[in-house]
Coordinates of C-alpha atoms (C1' of nucleotides) in Angstrom, one line a residue:
Chain D
M37 CA -8.8 -4.2 -39.3
F38 CA -9.2 -0.5 -39.8
I39 CA -7.2 2.5 -38.8
M40 CA -8.8 4.4 -36.0
T41 CA -9.2 8.1 -36.3
E42 CA -7.9 10.2 -33.4
A43 CA -11.4 10.8 -32.2
A44 CA -12.2 7.1 -32.2
K45 CA -9.1 6.5 -30.2
N46 CA -10.1 9.0 -27.6
V47 CA -13.5 7.4 -27.2
K48 CA -11.9 3.9 -27.0
A49 CA -9.0 5.2 -25.0
P50 CA -7.4 2.2 -23.3
R51 CA -8.5 2.2 -19.8
T52 CA -7.1 0.1 -17.1
A53 CA -9.2 -1.3 -14.3
I54 CA -6.6 -0.3 -11.7
T55 CA -5.4 3.3 -11.3
P56 CA -2.7 4.3 -11.0
T57 CA -0.9 1.7 -13.1
R58 CA 2.1 -0.2 -12.0
A59 CA 4.4 2.2 -13.9
E60 CA 2.7 5.3 -12.4
N61 CA 2.8 4.4 -8.7
F62 CA 3.5 0.8 -7.7
P63 CA 2.7 1.0 -4.0
E64 CA -0.7 2.6 -4.7
W65 CA -1.4 0.2 -7.5
Y66 CA -0.7 -2.7 -5.1
Q67 CA -3.2 -1.5 -2.6
N68 CA -5.8 -0.8 -5.2
V69 CA -5.4 -4.3 -6.7
I70 CA -6.2 -5.7 -3.2
K71 CA -9.2 -3.4 -2.9
A72 CA -10.5 -4.2 -6.4
A73 CA -10.2 -7.9 -5.9
D74 CA -11.9 -7.6 -2.5
M75 CA -9.1 -9.6 -0.8
A76 CA -8.4 -7.6 2.3
E77 CA -8.7 -4.2 4.0
N78 CA -7.0 -2.4 6.8
A79 CA -8.4 -3.0 10.2
P80 CA -9.3 -0.3 12.8
V81 CA -6.0 -1.3 14.6
R82 CA -3.0 0.1 12.8
G83 CA -0.9 -2.6 11.2
C84 CA -3.7 -5.2 11.4
M85 CA -5.7 -6.4 8.4
I86 CA -9.1 -8.0 7.8
I87 CA -8.6 -10.8 5.3
K88 CA -11.9 -10.9 3.4
P89 CA -13.4 -14.1 2.1
Y90 CA -11.8 -13.9 -1.4
G91 CA -8.3 -13.3 0.1
Y92 CA -8.8 -15.8 2.8
A93 CA -9.7 -18.5 0.2
V94 CA -6.3 -18.0 -1.3
W95 CA -4.7 -18.5 2.1
E96 CA -6.8 -21.6 2.6
N97 CA -5.5 -23.0 -0.7
I98 CA -1.9 -22.1 0.4
Q99 CA -2.5 -23.9 3.7
G100 CA -4.2 -26.9 2.2
N101 CA -1.4 -27.6 -0.4
L102 CA 1.5 -26.7 1.8
D103 CA 0.2 -28.6 4.7
R104 CA 0.0 -31.8 2.6
M105 CA 3.6 -31.2 1.5
I106 CA 4.7 -30.7 5.1
K107 CA 3.0 -33.8 6.3
A108 CA 4.7 -35.7 3.5
E109 CA 7.9 -34.8 5.3
E110 CA 6.6 -36.7 8.4
V111 CA 5.8 -33.6 10.3
Q112 CA 2.9 -33.5 12.7
N113 CA 0.7 -30.5 13.4
A114 CA 0.2 -29.2 16.9
Y115 CA -0.8 -25.9 18.6
F116 CA 1.2 -23.8 21.2
P117 CA -0.1 -20.8 23.1
L118 CA -0.3 -17.3 21.9
L119 CA 1.1 -15.8 25.2
I120 CA 4.7 -16.4 26.2
P121 CA 6.1 -15.7 29.7
L122 CA 8.6 -12.9 29.5
S123 CA 11.2 -15.0 31.1
F124 CA 11.1 -17.5 28.2
I125 CA 12.2 -15.1 25.6
A126 CA 14.8 -13.6 27.9
K127 CA 16.6 -16.9 27.9
E128 CA 18.4 -16.4 24.6
A129 CA 20.4 -13.2 24.3
E130 CA 20.8 -12.9 20.6
H131 CA 17.2 -14.0 20.0
I132 CA 15.7 -11.4 22.3
E133 CA 17.8 -8.7 20.8
G134 CA 16.4 -9.5 17.5
F135 CA 12.8 -9.3 18.6
A136 CA 12.5 -7.2 21.7
K137 CA 11.7 -4.0 19.9
E138 CA 8.8 -5.6 18.1
C139 CA 7.2 -7.4 21.0
A140 CA 3.7 -6.6 22.2
V141 CA 3.5 -7.0 25.9
V142 CA 0.5 -8.1 28.0
T143 CA 0.7 -6.6 31.4
H144 CA -2.8 -6.7 32.9
H145 CA -5.7 -9.2 33.0
R146 CA -8.7 -7.2 34.0
L147 CA -10.6 -4.1 33.0
E148 CA -12.4 -1.8 35.5
S149 CA -14.6 1.2 35.1
D150 CA -12.7 4.4 35.6
G151 CA -15.9 6.1 36.8
K152 CA -16.0 8.3 33.7
G153 CA -17.6 5.9 31.4
G154 CA -14.3 4.4 30.3
L155 CA -12.4 1.3 31.2
V156 CA -8.9 1.0 32.7
P157 CA -6.7 -2.0 33.0
A158 CA -6.6 -3.2 36.6
G159 CA -5.0 -6.4 37.9
P160 CA -1.3 -6.2 36.8
L161 CA 0.3 -9.6 36.1
T162 CA 3.1 -10.7 38.3
E163 CA 5.0 -11.7 35.2
P164 CA 4.1 -9.9 32.0
M165 CA 3.5 -12.0 28.9
I166 CA 4.6 -11.3 25.4
I167 CA 2.4 -12.1 22.4
R168 CA 4.4 -14.5 20.3
P169 CA 6.5 -12.9 17.6
T170 CA 7.6 -16.6 16.8
S171 CA 7.4 -19.6 19.0
E172 CA 11.0 -21.0 19.3
T173 CA 11.1 -20.3 23.1
I174 CA 7.7 -21.7 24.1
I175 CA 8.0 -24.7 21.9
G176 CA 11.6 -25.2 23.2
E177 CA 10.2 -25.5 26.7
A178 CA 7.8 -28.2 25.6
F179 CA 10.4 -30.0 23.6
S180 CA 12.8 -30.1 26.6
R181 CA 10.2 -32.3 28.3
W182 CA 9.2 -34.3 25.2
V183 CA 12.7 -35.2 24.2
Q184 CA 14.4 -37.7 26.6
S185 CA 16.0 -40.3 24.4
Y186 CA 17.5 -40.6 20.9
R187 CA 14.4 -42.7 20.3
D188 CA 12.3 -39.5 20.5
L189 CA 14.3 -38.0 17.6
P190 CA 13.8 -36.7 15.0
L191 CA 10.8 -34.8 16.4
K192 CA 9.1 -32.8 13.7
T193 CA 6.3 -30.4 14.6
N194 CA 4.5 -27.7 12.8
Q195 CA 1.9 -25.2 13.8
W196 CA -0.5 -22.9 11.8
A197 CA -0.9 -19.8 13.9
N198 CA -1.0 -16.1 14.1
V199 CA 2.0 -14.1 15.4
M200 CA 2.5 -10.4 16.3
R201 CA 5.4 -8.1 15.6
W202 CA 4.8 -4.5 16.3
E203 CA 5.6 -2.9 12.9
M204 CA 6.7 0.7 12.4
R205 CA 5.6 0.7 8.8
P206 CA 2.9 -1.8 8.0
R207 CA 1.8 -2.7 4.5
I208 CA -1.1 -4.9 3.9
F209 CA -0.1 -8.6 3.5
L210 CA 3.6 -7.7 3.2
R211 CA 4.3 -6.4 6.6
T212 CA 1.5 -6.4 9.1
S213 CA 1.7 -6.4 12.9
E214 CA -0.4 -9.5 13.1
F215 CA 0.0 -12.2 10.4
L216 CA -0.8 -15.8 9.8
W217 CA 1.8 -18.4 9.1
Q218 CA 3.0 -21.9 9.7
E219 CA 6.1 -22.4 11.7
G220 CA 7.8 -25.8 11.7
H221 CA 10.1 -26.8 14.6
N222 CA 12.2 -29.9 14.2
V223 CA 14.7 -31.5 16.6
F224 CA 17.6 -33.8 15.6
E225 CA 20.5 -35.8 17.0
T226 CA 23.3 -34.2 15.0
H227 CA 24.3 -31.0 13.2
D228 CA 24.2 -32.8 9.9
D229 CA 20.7 -34.0 10.4
A230 CA 19.6 -30.5 11.2
E231 CA 21.5 -29.0 8.3
K232 CA 19.9 -31.5 5.9
D233 CA 16.5 -30.7 7.3
A234 CA 16.9 -27.0 6.9
L235 CA 17.9 -27.6 3.2
R236 CA 15.1 -30.1 2.7
M237 CA 12.5 -27.6 3.9
I238 CA 13.7 -24.8 1.7
E239 CA 13.4 -27.3 -1.2
V240 CA 9.8 -28.0 -0.1
Y241 CA 9.1 -24.3 -0.2
R242 CA 10.8 -24.0 -3.6
E243 CA 8.5 -26.7 -5.0
F244 CA 5.5 -24.9 -3.4
Y245 CA 6.5 -21.5 -4.8
E246 CA 7.1 -22.8 -8.3
N247 CA 4.3 -25.4 -8.6
Y248 CA 1.5 -23.6 -6.8
M249 CA 2.3 -19.9 -6.6
A250 CA 4.0 -19.9 -10.1
V251 CA 6.6 -17.7 -8.5
P252 CA 10.3 -18.4 -9.1
G253 CA 13.0 -17.1 -6.9
F254 CA 16.7 -17.2 -6.0
I255 CA 17.2 -20.0 -3.5
G256 CA 20.1 -19.7 -1.2
A257 CA 21.7 -18.8 2.1
K258 CA 21.4 -15.5 3.9
T259 CA 24.6 -13.6 4.6
P260 CA 25.5 -13.7 8.4
D261 CA 24.2 -10.2 9.1
E262 CA 20.8 -11.1 7.5
R263 CA 20.3 -14.3 9.4
F264 CA 17.5 -15.0 11.9
P265 CA 18.6 -14.1 15.4
G266 CA 20.2 -17.2 17.0
A267 CA 20.5 -19.2 13.7
I268 CA 23.7 -20.6 12.4
E269 CA 22.3 -20.7 8.8
T270 CA 19.2 -19.1 7.3
Y271 CA 18.0 -20.2 3.9
T272 CA 15.6 -18.2 1.9
I273 CA 13.7 -17.8 -1.4
E274 CA 14.2 -14.3 -2.8
A275 CA 11.5 -13.6 -5.3
F276 CA 11.6 -10.5 -7.5
M277 CA 8.5 -8.2 -7.7
Q278 CA 7.5 -6.3 -10.9
D279 CA 9.0 -3.1 -9.5
G280 CA 12.4 -4.8 -9.2
K281 CA 12.4 -5.2 -5.4
A282 CA 13.1 -8.5 -3.8
L283 CA 10.8 -10.2 -1.3
Q284 CA 11.9 -12.9 1.1
G285 CA 9.3 -15.5 0.5
C286 CA 9.9 -17.8 3.4
T287 CA 12.8 -19.0 5.6
S288 CA 14.3 -22.2 6.8
H289 CA 16.8 -22.0 9.7
N290 CA 19.4 -24.3 11.0
L291 CA 19.4 -23.1 14.6
G292 CA 22.3 -25.2 15.6
Q293 CA 22.3 -25.8 19.4
T294 CA 21.3 -22.2 20.2
F295 CA 17.8 -23.0 21.3
A296 CA 18.5 -26.5 22.6
K297 CA 21.0 -24.8 24.9
S298 CA 18.6 -22.1 26.1
S299 CA 15.6 -24.4 26.4
D300 CA 17.6 -27.4 27.6
I301 CA 16.6 -29.8 24.9
K302 CA 18.8 -32.9 25.7
F303 CA 18.6 -36.6 24.9
L304 CA 20.3 -39.7 26.2
D305 CA 22.2 -41.2 23.3
R306 CA 23.0 -44.8 22.5
D307 CA 26.3 -44.5 24.3
G308 CA 24.6 -43.5 27.5
V309 CA 25.8 -39.9 27.3
Q310 CA 23.4 -36.9 27.6
K311 CA 23.7 -34.7 24.5
L312 CA 22.3 -31.4 23.4
A313 CA 19.9 -31.6 20.5
W314 CA 20.1 -29.7 17.2
T315 CA 17.0 -27.8 16.0
T316 CA 15.6 -26.2 12.9
S317 CA 12.7 -23.9 12.2
W318 CA 11.0 -22.9 9.0
G319 CA 8.1 -20.6 8.1
L320 CA 5.9 -19.2 5.4
S321 CA 3.4 -16.4 6.1
T322 CA 0.5 -14.4 4.6
R323 CA 3.2 -12.1 3.3
T324 CA 3.5 -14.6 0.5
I325 CA 0.1 -13.4 -0.8
G326 CA 1.6 -9.9 -1.2
G327 CA 4.3 -11.5 -3.3
L328 CA 1.7 -13.4 -5.3
I329 CA 0.0 -10.1 -6.1
M330 CA 3.2 -8.2 -6.9
V331 CA 4.5 -10.9 -9.2
H332 CA 1.4 -11.7 -11.2
A333 CA -1.2 -8.9 -11.1
D334 CA -1.4 -6.4 -14.0
D335 CA -3.0 -3.0 -14.6
D336 CA -6.4 -4.7 -14.8
G337 CA -6.0 -6.3 -11.3
M338 CA -5.2 -9.6 -9.9
V339 CA -4.2 -12.7 -11.8
M340 CA -4.6 -15.9 -9.8
P341 CA -2.5 -18.9 -10.5
P342 CA -5.1 -21.6 -11.1
K343 CA -3.8 -23.8 -8.4
L344 CA -4.4 -21.2 -5.7
A345 CA -7.4 -19.5 -7.2
P346 CA -10.5 -19.4 -4.9
Y347 CA -12.3 -20.7 -8.0
Q348 CA -10.8 -21.5 -11.3
V349 CA -13.7 -20.9 -13.6
G350 CA -16.0 -18.0 -13.3
I351 CA -19.3 -18.7 -15.0
L352 CA -21.0 -15.6 -16.3
P353 CA -24.6 -16.0 -17.3
I354 CA -25.3 -13.6 -20.2
I355 CA -29.0 -12.8 -20.0
H356 CA -30.6 -10.6 -22.6
D357 CA -34.2 -11.8 -22.2
E358 CA -35.6 -12.6 -18.8
A359 CA -37.5 -15.5 -20.4
D360 CA -34.2 -17.2 -21.2
K361 CA -32.9 -16.9 -17.6
P362 CA -34.2 -20.2 -16.1
K363 CA -32.8 -22.1 -19.1
I364 CA -29.4 -20.4 -19.0
M365 CA -29.0 -20.7 -15.2
E366 CA -29.9 -24.4 -15.4
F367 CA -27.3 -24.8 -18.2
C368 CA -24.7 -22.9 -16.1
D369 CA -25.4 -25.1 -13.2
K370 CA -25.0 -28.3 -15.3
I371 CA -21.6 -27.1 -16.5
R372 CA -20.6 -26.1 -13.0
K373 CA -21.4 -29.6 -11.8
E374 CA -19.5 -31.2 -14.6
L375 CA -16.5 -29.1 -13.7
L376 CA -16.7 -29.9 -10.0
A377 CA -16.8 -33.6 -11.0
K378 CA -13.4 -33.1 -12.7
G379 CA -12.0 -31.4 -9.6
V380 CA -12.2 -27.9 -11.3
S381 CA -13.7 -25.3 -9.0
A382 CA -16.3 -23.0 -10.5
R383 CA -18.6 -20.3 -9.4
I384 CA -21.7 -18.9 -11.2
D385 CA -22.0 -15.1 -11.0
K386 CA -25.6 -14.7 -9.7
S387 CA -25.2 -11.1 -8.9
G388 CA -27.5 -10.1 -11.8
Q389 CA -25.1 -7.3 -12.8
R390 CA -24.8 -6.2 -16.4
T391 CA -22.5 -8.4 -18.5
S392 CA -19.7 -5.9 -18.5
D393 CA -19.7 -5.4 -14.8
M394 CA -19.6 -9.2 -14.2
M395 CA -16.8 -9.4 -16.7
W396 CA -14.7 -6.7 -15.1
G397 CA -15.4 -8.0 -11.6
A398 CA -14.0 -11.4 -12.7
I399 CA -11.0 -9.7 -14.3
K400 CA -10.2 -7.6 -11.2
K401 CA -10.4 -10.7 -9.0
G402 CA -8.1 -12.5 -11.4
V403 CA -10.4 -15.5 -12.0
P404 CA -8.2 -17.8 -14.2
V405 CA -10.9 -18.7 -16.7
R406 CA -14.1 -16.7 -17.5
L407 CA -16.8 -18.7 -19.1
E408 CA -19.6 -16.8 -20.9
I409 CA -22.9 -18.7 -21.2
G410 CA -25.8 -17.1 -23.0
A411 CA -28.6 -18.0 -25.3
R412 CA -26.2 -18.1 -28.2
E413 CA -24.0 -20.8 -26.5
I414 CA -26.9 -22.9 -25.6
A415 CA -28.3 -22.7 -29.1
E416 CA -25.0 -23.5 -30.8
G417 CA -23.8 -26.0 -28.2
Q418 CA -20.6 -23.9 -27.9
L419 CA -18.9 -22.3 -25.0
T420 CA -17.0 -19.1 -24.9
Y421 CA -14.1 -18.8 -22.5
T422 CA -11.2 -16.5 -21.8
R423 CA -8.0 -17.0 -19.9
R424 CA -7.3 -14.1 -17.6
D425 CA -3.6 -13.9 -18.3
L426 CA -4.1 -13.7 -22.1
G427 CA -6.6 -10.9 -22.2
K428 CA -9.6 -10.5 -24.5
D429 CA -7.6 -11.6 -27.5
G430 CA -7.3 -15.0 -26.0
K431 CA -11.1 -15.6 -26.2
K432 CA -12.0 -19.0 -27.5
K433 CA -15.1 -20.7 -28.7
V434 CA -15.4 -24.5 -28.4
S435 CA -17.9 -27.2 -28.1
V436 CA -19.2 -28.2 -24.7
D437 CA -17.4 -31.6 -24.9
E438 CA -14.2 -30.0 -26.0
F439 CA -14.3 -27.5 -23.2
L440 CA -14.9 -30.0 -20.5
G441 CA -12.3 -32.3 -22.0
S442 CA -9.6 -29.6 -22.2
I443 CA -10.3 -27.3 -19.2
E444 CA -7.8 -29.1 -16.9
G445 CA -5.2 -28.8 -19.6
V446 CA -6.0 -25.1 -20.1
L447 CA -5.6 -24.4 -16.4
A448 CA -2.4 -26.4 -16.3
Q449 CA -1.0 -24.5 -19.2
M450 CA -2.0 -21.2 -17.7
Q451 CA -0.2 -22.2 -14.4
K452 CA 2.9 -23.1 -16.5
D453 CA 2.8 -19.9 -18.6
M454 CA 2.5 -17.7 -15.4
L455 CA 5.6 -19.3 -13.9
E456 CA 7.5 -19.0 -17.2
R457 CA 6.6 -15.4 -17.6
A458 CA 7.6 -14.6 -14.0
R459 CA 10.9 -16.5 -14.6
Q460 CA 11.7 -14.5 -17.7
R461 CA 11.0 -11.3 -15.9
M462 CA 13.1 -12.3 -12.9
Q463 CA 16.0 -13.3 -15.0
G464 CA 15.9 -10.0 -16.8
M465 CA 15.9 -8.1 -13.6
V466 CA 19.1 -9.4 -12.0
I467 CA 22.3 -8.7 -14.0
E468 CA 25.6 -10.1 -13.2
I469 CA 28.4 -7.6 -12.6
K470 CA 32.1 -7.7 -11.9
T471 CA 32.9 -4.6 -9.7
L472 CA 31.5 -2.5 -7.0
K473 CA 31.8 0.4 -9.3
E474 CA 29.3 -1.3 -11.6
M475 CA 27.1 -1.9 -8.6
R476 CA 27.1 1.8 -7.7
D477 CA 26.3 2.8 -11.3
F478 CA 23.5 0.3 -11.5
F479 CA 21.7 1.6 -8.4
A480 CA 22.6 5.2 -9.1
A481 CA 20.8 4.8 -12.5
E482 CA 17.7 3.7 -10.6
K483 CA 17.5 0.6 -12.7
I484 CA 14.8 -1.9 -12.0
G485 CA 16.1 -5.0 -10.2
G486 CA 19.2 -6.2 -8.6
V487 CA 22.8 -7.3 -9.3
K488 CA 24.8 -10.5 -8.8
I489 CA 28.4 -10.1 -7.8
D490 CA 31.3 -12.1 -6.5
Y491 CA 30.6 -12.6 -2.7
K492 CA 34.2 -11.9 -1.8
L493 CA 33.9 -8.3 -3.2
I494 CA 31.3 -7.2 -0.7
Q495 CA 32.9 -8.8 2.4
D496 CA 34.6 -6.3 4.7
S497 CA 34.1 -3.6 2.0
D498 CA 33.7 0.0 3.1
E499 CA 32.5 0.8 -0.4
F500 CA 29.7 -1.8 -0.2
E501 CA 28.6 -0.5 3.2
A502 CA 28.4 2.9 1.6
I503 CA 26.3 1.6 -1.3
K504 CA 24.0 -0.2 1.1
K505 CA 23.4 3.0 3.0
E506 CA 23.1 5.3 0.0
F507 CA 20.7 3.2 -2.0
S508 CA 19.1 1.2 0.8
V509 CA 20.0 -2.1 -0.8
T510 CA 21.0 -5.3 1.1
P511 CA 22.5 -8.6 0.3
R512 CA 19.5 -10.9 -0.4
C513 CA 21.1 -14.3 -0.6
L514 CA 24.0 -16.4 -1.8
P515 CA 22.3 -18.6 -4.4
F516 CA 22.9 -22.4 -4.2
A517 CA 23.2 -22.3 -8.0
D518 CA 26.4 -20.4 -7.6
N519 CA 27.7 -22.5 -4.8
G520 CA 27.6 -19.6 -2.4
Q521 CA 30.3 -17.8 -4.4
K522 CA 28.0 -15.0 -5.5
V523 CA 25.6 -12.7 -3.8
I524 CA 22.4 -11.1 -5.0
V525 CA 22.1 -7.4 -3.9
A526 CA 18.8 -5.5 -4.3
K527 CA 16.2 -3.3 -2.6
A528 CA 13.8 -5.4 -0.6
Y529 CA 10.4 -5.4 1.0
Chain E
rC87 C1' 11.4 7.5 15.4
rG88 C1' 12.4 11.7 11.5
rG89 C1' 10.4 14.3 6.8
rA90 C1' 6.0 15.3 3.9
rG91 C1' 0.9 15.0 3.1
rU92 C1' -4.3 13.8 4.2
rG93 C1' -8.8 13.4 7.6
rU94 C1' -15.9 16.2 4.5
rA95 C1' -21.6 10.7 1.7
rG96 C1' -19.9 3.4 1.2
rC97 C1' -15.5 5.0 -2.1
rU98 C1' -12.5 9.1 -4.7
rC99 C1' -12.5 14.0 -3.7
rA100 C1' -14.2 19.7 -4.2
rG101 C1' -15.4 23.6 -0.8
rC102 C1' -11.3 26.2 3.5
rC103 C1' -7.2 31.2 1.2
rU104 C1' -11.6 35.6 1.6
rG105 C1' -16.4 32.4 8.2
rG106 C1' -23.1 32.8 6.9
rU107 C1' -25.1 26.2 8.5
rA108 C1' -23.2 20.6 2.7
rG109 C1' -21.4 19.7 -2.9
rA110 C1' -19.6 16.6 -7.3
rG111 C1' -18.3 12.0 -9.5
rU112 C1' -18.7 7.1 -8.5
rG113 C1' -21.2 3.3 -5.8
rC114 C1' -26.0 2.0 -3.5
rU115 C1' -31.9 1.4 -4.1
rA116 C1' -36.2 1.4 -7.6
rG117 C1' -38.2 1.9 -12.6
rC118 C1' -37.6 1.9 -18.0
rU119 C1' -34.5 1.2 -22.3
rU120 C1' -29.9 -1.7 -22.5
rC121 C1' -26.3 -5.8 -22.1
rG122 C1' -21.0 -10.7 -25.5
rG123 C1' -14.3 -5.9 -22.9
rG124 C1' -16.5 -0.5 -18.6
rA125 C1' -24.5 1.9 -21.4
rG126 C1' -28.2 5.9 -20.7
rC127 C1' -32.4 8.5 -18.6
rU128 C1' -35.5 9.4 -14.3
rA129 C1' -36.5 9.2 -9.2
rG130 C1' -34.5 8.2 -4.3
rA131 C1' -31.7 6.9 0.2
rG132 C1' -27.2 8.4 2.4
rG133 C1' -22.9 13.4 6.3
rC134 C1' -21.7 14.9 14.9
rC135 C1' -17.4 18.1 7.8
rC136 C1' -11.5 13.1 12.8
rA137 C1' -11.7 14.7 18.3
rG138 C1' -11.2 18.4 22.1
rG139 C1' -10.5 23.5 23.3
rG140 C1' -10.4 28.7 21.6
rU141 C1' -11.7 33.3 18.6
rU142 C1' -16.6 35.0 16.7
rC143 C1' -23.4 37.0 16.7
rG144 C1' -22.1 32.8 13.7
rA145 C1' -16.7 27.8 12.3
rA146 C1' -16.1 22.3 7.6
rU147 C1' -13.6 27.1 6.9
rC148 C1' -9.4 31.0 11.3
rC149 C1' -6.1 29.7 15.9
rC150 C1' -4.2 26.0 19.5
rU151 C1' -3.8 20.7 21.3
rG152 C1' -4.4 15.9 20.4
rC153 C1' -5.6 11.4 17.5
rA154 C1' -5.6 8.5 13.1
rC155 C1' -4.2 7.2 8.2
rU156 C1' -1.0 7.4 3.7
rC157 C1' 3.7 8.1 1.2
rC158 C1' 9.2 8.7 1.7
rG159 C1' 13.3 7.5 5.0
rA160 C1' 15.4 4.9 9.5
rC161 C1' 14.5 0.1 11.7
rC162 C1' 13.2 -4.9 10.4
rA163 C1' 14.4 -12.5 10.9

RNA sequence: CGGAGUGUAGCUCAGCCUGGUAGAGUGCUAGCUUCGGGAGCUAGAGGCCCAGGGUUCGAAUCCCUGCACUCCGACCA
């Protein structure tokens, strides 16, 4: 090591791939990470996004893994229509009140020339349709026909679909008017079965969040005013982003008999009596990708957890001399095939860019492991690789056999380290307090994160209402870990 | 829906105050030298200056009216 002069420092001034940095301007940093990783862009329609191949690959990995976990719960996939007759949603008072403001309405079915080169809607519909903001009502209608006997229960159905909620203030991935999700809808004989199911599904999500996303969270129940319209219980995972705001990562609702009543889902029980069924619904959306970014990305861009990465190893051919190119590319391809045989996804950068551009491209995309292969590696039989989350100091040089033998372990370790790092950060962000005075001081000091407090202290409290309003914070959840006795309060996305 | 800001090259923006017909950086294309944590030179392609109206001999620039986007609130399962 040597001591750098001031001049040398300026030349080598630390430069982040993303500007501004997280500390400088978090919302702008977030958007730039997405742009730099080439994951998505805003669409011509306000509030809608185009998910680009690299971002969509993450969604496909979320789908693939979560779908397998959902099916393990004996749930079957189906598909229900995008358009819902207005009369369906009007059936349930509380539900409609929750969604009415956000509904897009289809009122016409035909376009005609206006004689001035434009088109105008003609053919008004006798009954307007809404574009589904969620599918409880239309699935309820089907279930009322499908469910006749206790023998038809439990009925467990999931759909992967797009939904639309007209948003006042869209943010890419986090809050878009159209988004992709899965929504599960289950029907049971009893309240207890439904309650167990709602709890079971939040547990499935917890496993998914921790094991695949490497994102920890506070798992618990929503306070009554934060519940899904029509639900008797809503369970959630509240994850904490690097700016200290909470993000509801998914939800699982015990809907009681609310929707069974409005959709008339009844079954003939063993005792010959017609009974109203009990339902649940549970969902996880593309919003989760926003959380993935805000939890893991750094000032150099995205950091992909290996299990959700579009490709886990980015192979960068280092070519100094054109004559070496065929040999190097052939070697890269050989390594790629060996990785694929082990179930490790890999991609060779064939862009022909300069080394540093390929390198930074992979960094910004958050490719878990970068593998540099040049004439040197081939000559020495060694491979040079770097874990994205450790930075350049984590660069390692090992033999080909050692690399192939250890890569799965390296990826697994990275996945584990990312979760652990996120967990440490989350724990440091939420402090336990005893009084509302402390809560006021905490938010007044603009501290990063949230607080945990005795739930009783915020119930029917005018001071808490005042704090909520003044600092725009909300109760996020009553963690299971505290048996519902305590509540987490924070700003939220 | 309120407050603020911004619409000019693929992207980031300057020019506008003080009207005279289009600029920079970056990216892109080609060539050469380079290349292992952000390289340099040369040449080139690329713009209905958000839209509509007005003022003017003349508007990216001044004045109206829209529209869109961004940020901050409100709202939000």
